[in-house]
Amino acid sequence: MISNNELKYYSSLLNKKYRKIENKFLIEGKKNVEEGLDSNYDCEKVFITRKFEETNPELIKKIRISKVQFEVLKSVEFQRISDTKAPQGIAAVLKNKSSVFSSSLIKDKVLVYLEDISDPGNLGTIIRNCDWFGINNILLSKESAEMYNPKVLRASMGSIFHLNVFEDITLKKITQLKISGYAFICSDTEGKDVFDFKLNDKIILFLSNESKGPSQELLSITDHKITIPRKGNADSLNVASASAIILAALTK
């Protein structure tokens, strides 16, 4: 039986401050937990409700075989570690994976840099889109949402475990990539039609906060600006939606 202190400890991981201190994070939902168990992240513990245990025998068998610790919680106890109004009844605690960015190790044809993508739902969706289009490395500015935010994890639908995400990457840190041949491509309303853009051998795609647009610092190092042509009257596209369209064009 789980103690109140243990519940308090694990529920603290819903807070960014304690995720940083403990180097752990919570994931929730059947798909996310399955993806986490199959990844190279270390899983400390799995929590399930009795109802989930009774209705998901195959996954419970998989957890038992993996020898990961798991504990059955009452619904009211599970709610304390849940970030959703209608939890599925399964969550897991994983240890952060330390990903150290080194420009010399990057060999991909297309990289994605996210500047000030502060909305967790947008970030999670972009991560999922990148996974779909075969992007292996994503770079986040300091102003972007935290990758282990519960809303980011939920929106990524497990894709967070399929690629590398590097946090707190300044524009200065990636200047070496330009020297090594990467073209810096920035999404901007004043850019060239992305469907007419001729792809360089290696590019970094920069996506920015949809309301603020790209920073002057970013624009000053940009080689090319691209945009999605507008046909209607909307002021802008949601950055997550835009990312899917642009990546489809650049990775075809």
mmCIF file of C-alpha atoms in Angstrom:
data_model
loop_
_atom_site.group_PDB
_atom_site.id
_atom_site.type_symbol
_atom_site.label_atom_id
_atom_site.label_comp_id
_atom_site.label_asym_id
_atom_site.label_seq_id
_atom_site.Cartn_x
_atom_site.Cartn_y
_atom_site.Cartn_z
ATOM 1 C CA MET A 1 0.000 0.000 0.000
ATOM 2 C CA ILE A 2 1.334 3.403 -0.973
ATOM 3 C CA SER A 3 1.926 5.908 1.814
ATOM 4 C CA ASN A 4 0.710 9.484 1.859
ATOM 5 C CA ASN A 5 4.319 10.697 1.732
ATOM 6 C CA GLU A 6 4.984 8.629 -1.394
ATOM 7 C CA LEU A 7 1.880 10.012 -3.071
ATOM 8 C CA LYS A 8 2.955 13.515 -2.138
ATOM 9 C CA TYR A 9 6.416 12.878 -3.582
ATOM 10 C CA TYR A 10 5.184 11.481 -6.895
ATOM 11 C CA SER A 11 2.497 14.146 -7.277
ATOM 12 C CA SER A 12 5.231 16.778 -6.871
ATOM 13 C CA LEU A 13 6.557 15.647 -10.259
ATOM 14 C CA LEU A 14 3.594 17.432 -11.826
ATOM 15 C CA ASN A 15 5.512 20.594 -10.921
ATOM 16 C CA LYS A 16 8.415 21.698 -13.132
ATOM 17 C CA LYS A 17 10.530 22.713 -10.128
ATOM 18 C CA TYR A 18 10.508 19.210 -8.672
ATOM 19 C CA ARG A 19 10.960 17.519 -12.032
ATOM 20 C CA LYS A 20 14.201 19.473 -12.350
ATOM 21 C CA ILE A 21 15.305 18.667 -8.802
ATOM 22 C CA GLU A 22 14.535 14.945 -9.018
ATOM 23 C CA ASN A 23 15.414 14.451 -12.711
ATOM 24 C CA LYS A 24 12.207 12.480 -13.125
ATOM 25 C CA PHE A 25 8.861 13.014 -14.801
ATOM 26 C CA LEU A 26 5.390 11.512 -14.902
ATOM 27 C CA ILE A 27 3.727 10.177 -18.019
ATOM 28 C CA GLU A 28 0.077 9.254 -18.156
ATOM 29 C CA GLY A 29 -2.160 7.246 -20.436
ATOM 30 C CA LYS A 30 -1.890 3.787 -21.959
ATOM 31 C CA LYS A 31 -0.082 4.744 -25.184
ATOM 32 C CA ASN A 32 2.419 7.055 -23.490
ATOM 33 C CA VAL A 33 3.273 4.492 -20.819
ATOM 34 C CA GLU A 34 3.690 1.713 -23.393
ATOM 35 C CA GLU A 35 5.971 3.926 -25.489
ATOM 36 C CA GLY A 36 7.939 4.864 -22.384
ATOM 37 C CA LEU A 37 8.416 1.231 -21.383
ATOM 38 C CA ASP A 38 9.640 0.382 -24.890
ATOM 39 C CA SER A 39 12.081 3.313 -24.980
ATOM 40 C CA ASN A 40 15.610 3.721 -23.646
ATOM 41 C CA TYR A 41 14.329 5.734 -20.694
ATOM 42 C CA ASP A 42 14.618 4.121 -17.268
ATOM 43 C CA CYS A 43 11.209 3.504 -15.724
ATOM 44 C CA GLU A 44 11.131 3.732 -11.936
ATOM 45 C CA LYS A 45 7.539 2.766 -11.289
ATOM 46 C CA VAL A 46 4.144 2.235 -12.894
ATOM 47 C CA PHE A 47 0.858 3.126 -11.211
ATOM 48 C CA ILE A 48 -2.453 1.586 -12.223
ATOM 49 C CA THR A 49 -5.992 1.550 -10.918
ATOM 50 C CA ARG A 50 -7.814 -1.696 -10.195
ATOM 51 C CA LYS A 51 -10.182 -1.033 -13.094
ATOM 52 C CA PHE A 52 -7.274 -0.586 -15.516
ATOM 53 C CA GLU A 53 -5.673 -3.786 -14.243
ATOM 54 C CA GLU A 54 -8.867 -5.739 -14.886
ATOM 55 C CA THR A 55 -9.428 -4.380 -18.405
ATOM 56 C CA ASN A 56 -5.851 -4.444 -19.756
ATOM 57 C CA PRO A 57 -4.425 -7.899 -18.976
ATOM 58 C CA GLU A 58 -1.924 -7.901 -21.867
ATOM 59 C CA LEU A 59 -0.257 -4.663 -20.789
ATOM 60 C CA ILE A 60 -0.191 -5.768 -17.155
ATOM 61 C CA LYS A 61 1.517 -8.988 -18.270
ATOM 62 C CA LYS A 62 4.068 -6.925 -20.197
ATOM 63 C CA ILE A 63 4.777 -4.792 -17.124
ATOM 64 C CA ARG A 64 5.237 -7.893 -14.966
ATOM 65 C CA ILE A 65 7.668 -9.418 -17.477
ATOM 66 C CA SER A 66 9.675 -6.184 -17.616
ATOM 67 C CA LYS A 67 10.116 -6.437 -13.830
ATOM 68 C CA VAL A 68 9.340 -2.741 -13.454
ATOM 69 C CA GLN A 69 7.798 -1.970 -10.081
ATOM 70 C CA PHE A 70 4.086 -1.290 -10.259
ATOM 71 C CA GLU A 71 1.486 -0.413 -7.703
ATOM 72 C CA VAL A 72 -2.302 -0.554 -7.742
ATOM 73 C CA LEU A 73 -3.895 2.661 -6.488
ATOM 74 C CA LYS A 74 -7.402 3.570 -5.484
ATOM 75 C CA SER A 75 -9.059 5.972 -7.920
ATOM 76 C CA VAL A 76 -8.856 8.820 -5.419
ATOM 77 C CA GLU A 77 -5.139 8.137 -4.932
ATOM 78 C CA PHE A 78 -4.493 7.955 -8.659
ATOM 79 C CA GLN A 79 -6.180 11.318 -9.143
ATOM 80 C CA ARG A 80 -3.433 12.920 -7.037
ATOM 81 C CA ILE A 81 -0.742 11.993 -9.555
ATOM 82 C CA SER A 82 -2.931 12.684 -12.582
ATOM 83 C CA ASP A 83 -2.969 15.834 -14.699
ATOM 84 C CA THR A 84 -6.228 15.016 -16.485
ATOM 85 C CA LYS A 85 -9.894 15.294 -15.553
ATOM 86 C CA ALA A 86 -10.702 11.794 -16.811
ATOM 87 C CA PRO A 87 -7.556 9.689 -16.287
ATOM 88 C CA GLN A 88 -7.195 6.348 -18.058
ATOM 89 C CA GLY A 89 -5.867 4.726 -14.906
ATOM 90 C CA ILE A 90 -2.208 4.221 -15.769
ATOM 91 C CA ALA A 91 0.830 6.412 -15.190
ATOM 92 C CA ALA A 92 4.575 5.900 -14.888
ATOM 93 C CA VAL A 93 7.587 7.645 -13.411
ATOM 94 C CA LEU A 94 10.590 7.842 -15.725
ATOM 95 C CA LYS A 95 14.057 9.247 -15.230
ATOM 96 C CA ASN A 96 15.107 12.179 -17.397
ATOM 97 C CA LYS A 97 17.437 11.300 -20.231
ATOM 98 C CA SER A 98 20.417 13.633 -20.324
ATOM 99 C CA SER A 99 20.854 14.761 -23.927
ATOM 100 C CA VAL A 100 23.906 16.962 -24.392
ATOM 101 C CA PHE A 101 23.873 18.911 -27.639
ATOM 102 C CA SER A 102 27.022 18.850 -29.731
ATOM 103 C CA SER A 103 26.942 20.380 -33.210
ATOM 104 C CA SER A 104 29.812 18.110 -34.278
ATOM 105 C CA LEU A 105 27.611 15.024 -33.774
ATOM 106 C CA ILE A 106 24.693 16.294 -35.851
ATOM 107 C CA LYS A 107 24.561 14.658 -39.293
ATOM 108 C CA ASP A 108 20.850 14.889 -40.169
ATOM 109 C CA LYS A 109 19.653 16.468 -43.394
ATOM 110 C CA VAL A 110 16.839 18.368 -41.645
ATOM 111 C CA LEU A 111 16.858 19.743 -38.088
ATOM 112 C CA VAL A 112 14.096 21.705 -36.389
ATOM 113 C CA TYR A 113 14.710 24.630 -34.033
ATOM 114 C CA LEU A 114 11.766 25.951 -32.019
ATOM 115 C CA GLU A 115 11.997 29.552 -30.848
ATOM 116 C CA ASP A 116 9.707 30.594 -27.992
ATOM 117 C CA ILE A 117 7.137 27.833 -28.530
ATOM 118 C CA SER A 118 5.707 28.386 -25.071
ATOM 119 C CA ASP A 119 2.373 26.588 -25.444
ATOM 120 C CA PRO A 120 2.840 22.978 -24.250
ATOM 121 C CA GLY A 121 0.125 21.618 -26.522
ATOM 122 C CA ASN A 122 1.740 23.179 -29.575
ATOM 123 C CA LEU A 123 5.162 21.863 -28.598
ATOM 124 C CA GLY A 124 3.867 18.336 -28.088
ATOM 125 C CA THR A 125 2.063 18.379 -31.427
ATOM 126 C CA ILE A 126 5.152 19.678 -33.236
ATOM 127 C CA ILE A 127 7.209 16.876 -31.681
ATOM 128 C CA ARG A 128 4.627 14.387 -32.969
ATOM 129 C CA ASN A 129 4.712 15.989 -36.432
ATOM 130 C CA CYS A 130 8.514 15.844 -36.484
ATOM 131 C CA ASP A 131 8.375 12.168 -35.586
ATOM 132 C CA TRP A 132 5.945 11.529 -38.454
ATOM 133 C CA PHE A 133 8.234 13.219 -40.978
ATOM 134 C CA GLY A 134 11.383 11.475 -39.778
ATOM 135 C CA ILE A 135 13.062 14.336 -37.921
ATOM 136 C CA ASN A 136 15.522 12.913 -35.388
ATOM 137 C CA ASN A 137 16.653 16.039 -33.540
ATOM 138 C CA ILE A 138 14.696 19.021 -32.213
ATOM 139 C CA LEU A 139 16.323 22.049 -30.602
ATOM 140 C CA LEU A 140 14.383 24.184 -28.115
ATOM 141 C CA SER A 141 15.120 27.775 -27.147
ATOM 142 C CA LYS A 142 15.197 28.690 -23.464
ATOM 143 C CA GLU A 143 11.810 30.382 -23.827
ATOM 144 C CA SER A 144 10.072 27.281 -25.156
ATOM 145 C CA ALA A 145 7.936 25.011 -22.990
ATOM 146 C CA GLU A 146 9.654 22.258 -21.027
ATOM 147 C CA MET A 147 9.747 18.932 -22.861
ATOM 148 C CA TYR A 148 8.567 16.952 -19.804
ATOM 149 C CA ASN A 149 5.549 19.168 -19.145
ATOM 150 C CA PRO A 150 2.535 16.799 -18.831
ATOM 151 C CA LYS A 151 0.667 18.625 -21.613
ATOM 152 C CA VAL A 152 3.676 18.328 -23.930
ATOM 153 C CA LEU A 153 3.937 14.606 -23.230
ATOM 154 C CA ARG A 154 0.224 14.079 -23.755
ATOM 155 C CA ALA A 155 0.159 15.985 -27.060
ATOM 156 C CA SER A 156 3.242 14.161 -28.349
ATOM 157 C CA MET A 157 1.383 10.828 -28.090
ATOM 158 C CA GLY A 158 4.578 8.930 -27.328
ATOM 159 C CA SER A 159 6.701 10.618 -30.001
ATOM 160 C CA ILE A 160 8.844 12.223 -27.297
ATOM 161 C CA PHE A 161 10.457 8.779 -26.938
ATOM 162 C CA HIS A 162 11.313 8.413 -30.643
ATOM 163 C CA LEU A 163 13.644 11.367 -31.161
ATOM 164 C CA ASN A 164 16.130 13.634 -29.406
ATOM 165 C CA VAL A 165 14.996 16.914 -27.879
ATOM 166 C CA PHE A 166 17.656 19.364 -26.728
ATOM 167 C CA GLU A 167 16.567 22.130 -24.366
ATOM 168 C CA ASP A 168 17.944 25.619 -23.662
ATOM 169 C CA ILE A 169 19.741 25.883 -26.996
ATOM 170 C CA THR A 170 20.696 29.462 -27.832
ATOM 171 C CA LEU A 171 21.159 30.662 -31.393
ATOM 172 C CA LYS A 172 24.839 31.186 -30.625
ATOM 173 C CA LYS A 173 25.195 27.480 -29.849
ATOM 174 C CA ILE A 174 24.248 26.470 -33.357
ATOM 175 C CA THR A 175 26.427 28.869 -35.374
ATOM 176 C CA GLN A 176 28.885 26.017 -35.956
ATOM 177 C CA LEU A 177 26.169 24.218 -37.909
ATOM 178 C CA LYS A 178 26.075 27.051 -40.430
ATOM 179 C CA ILE A 179 29.845 26.797 -40.798
ATOM 180 C CA SER A 180 29.478 23.059 -41.436
ATOM 181 C CA GLY A 181 27.056 23.662 -44.294
ATOM 182 C CA TYR A 182 23.569 23.941 -42.836
ATOM 183 C CA ALA A 183 21.273 26.540 -44.405
ATOM 184 C CA PHE A 184 19.120 28.387 -41.862
ATOM 185 C CA ILE A 185 15.496 28.429 -43.061
ATOM 186 C CA CYS A 186 13.004 30.546 -41.120
ATOM 187 C CA SER A 187 9.228 30.375 -41.352
ATOM 188 C CA ASP A 188 7.956 33.941 -41.748
ATOM 189 C CA THR A 189 4.887 35.588 -43.277
ATOM 190 C CA GLU A 190 7.132 37.542 -45.646
ATOM 191 C CA GLY A 191 8.942 34.459 -46.905
ATOM 192 C CA LYS A 192 8.999 32.612 -50.207
ATOM 193 C CA ASP A 193 6.328 30.028 -50.986
ATOM 194 C CA VAL A 194 7.543 26.848 -49.262
ATOM 195 C CA PHE A 195 6.225 24.730 -52.134
ATOM 196 C CA ASP A 196 8.568 26.546 -54.530
ATOM 197 C CA PHE A 197 11.571 26.346 -52.228
ATOM 198 C CA LYS A 198 14.545 24.332 -53.473
ATOM 199 C CA LEU A 199 15.952 22.319 -50.617
ATOM 200 C CA ASN A 200 19.621 22.609 -49.703
ATOM 201 C CA ASP A 201 21.583 19.490 -48.818
ATOM 202 C CA LYS A 202 21.274 20.306 -45.114
ATOM 203 C CA ILE A 203 18.879 22.707 -43.418
ATOM 204 C CA ILE A 204 17.696 23.861 -40.029
ATOM 205 C CA LEU A 205 14.032 24.829 -40.041
ATOM 206 C CA PHE A 206 13.223 27.567 -37.533
ATOM 207 C CA LEU A 207 9.661 27.844 -36.233
ATOM 208 C CA SER A 208 8.675 30.696 -33.951
ATOM 209 C CA ASN A 209 5.888 31.848 -31.667
ATOM 210 C CA GLU A 210 2.919 32.545 -33.964
ATOM 211 C CA SER A 211 1.924 35.806 -32.257
ATOM 212 C CA LYS A 212 5.428 37.256 -31.889
ATOM 213 C CA GLY A 213 7.036 35.903 -35.031
ATOM 214 C CA PRO A 214 10.780 35.284 -35.392
ATOM 215 C CA SER A 215 13.109 37.407 -33.281
ATOM 216 C CA GLN A 216 15.425 39.958 -34.853
ATOM 217 C CA GLU A 217 18.378 37.856 -33.709
ATOM 218 C CA LEU A 218 16.992 34.884 -35.618
ATOM 219 C CA LEU A 219 16.219 36.919 -38.723
ATOM 220 C CA SER A 220 19.758 38.294 -38.704
ATOM 221 C CA ILE A 221 21.238 34.801 -39.161
ATOM 222 C CA THR A 222 18.559 33.438 -41.503
ATOM 223 C CA ASP A 223 19.603 32.410 -45.021
ATOM 224 C CA HIS A 224 16.095 32.001 -46.445
ATOM 225 C CA LYS A 225 12.561 32.848 -45.317
ATOM 226 C CA ILE A 226 9.653 30.620 -46.293
ATOM 227 C CA THR A 227 5.909 30.833 -45.831
ATOM 228 C CA ILE A 228 2.729 28.871 -46.488
ATOM 229 C CA PRO A 229 0.692 30.762 -49.105
ATOM 230 C CA ARG A 230 -2.580 32.121 -47.749
ATOM 231 C CA LYS A 231 -5.802 31.679 -49.724
ATOM 232 C CA GLY A 232 -8.347 33.009 -47.211
ATOM 233 C CA ASN A 233 -8.621 35.752 -44.600
ATOM 234 C CA ALA A 234 -7.131 34.220 -41.440
ATOM 235 C CA ASP A 235 -4.343 36.298 -39.888
ATOM 236 C CA SER A 236 -2.098 33.327 -39.220
ATOM 237 C CA LEU A 237 -1.822 29.565 -38.916
ATOM 238 C CA ASN A 238 -1.336 27.778 -35.642
ATOM 239 C CA VAL A 239 2.383 26.979 -35.441
ATOM 240 C CA ALA A 240 1.753 23.269 -34.890
ATOM 241 C CA SER A 241 -0.470 23.102 -37.985
ATOM 242 C CA ALA A 242 2.074 25.109 -39.959
ATOM 243 C CA SER A 243 4.869 22.762 -38.913
ATOM 244 C CA ALA A 244 3.112 19.783 -40.499
ATOM 245 C CA ILE A 245 2.590 21.581 -43.814
ATOM 246 C CA ILE A 246 6.156 22.910 -43.968
ATOM 247 C CA LEU A 247 7.728 19.583 -43.017
ATOM 248 C CA ALA A 248 5.620 17.806 -45.634
ATOM 249 C CA ALA A 249 6.967 20.211 -48.251
ATOM 250 C CA LEU A 250 10.594 20.037 -47.106
ATOM 251 C CA THR A 251 10.826 16.274 -46.650
ATOM 252 C CA LYS A 252 8.998 15.136 -49.796
#
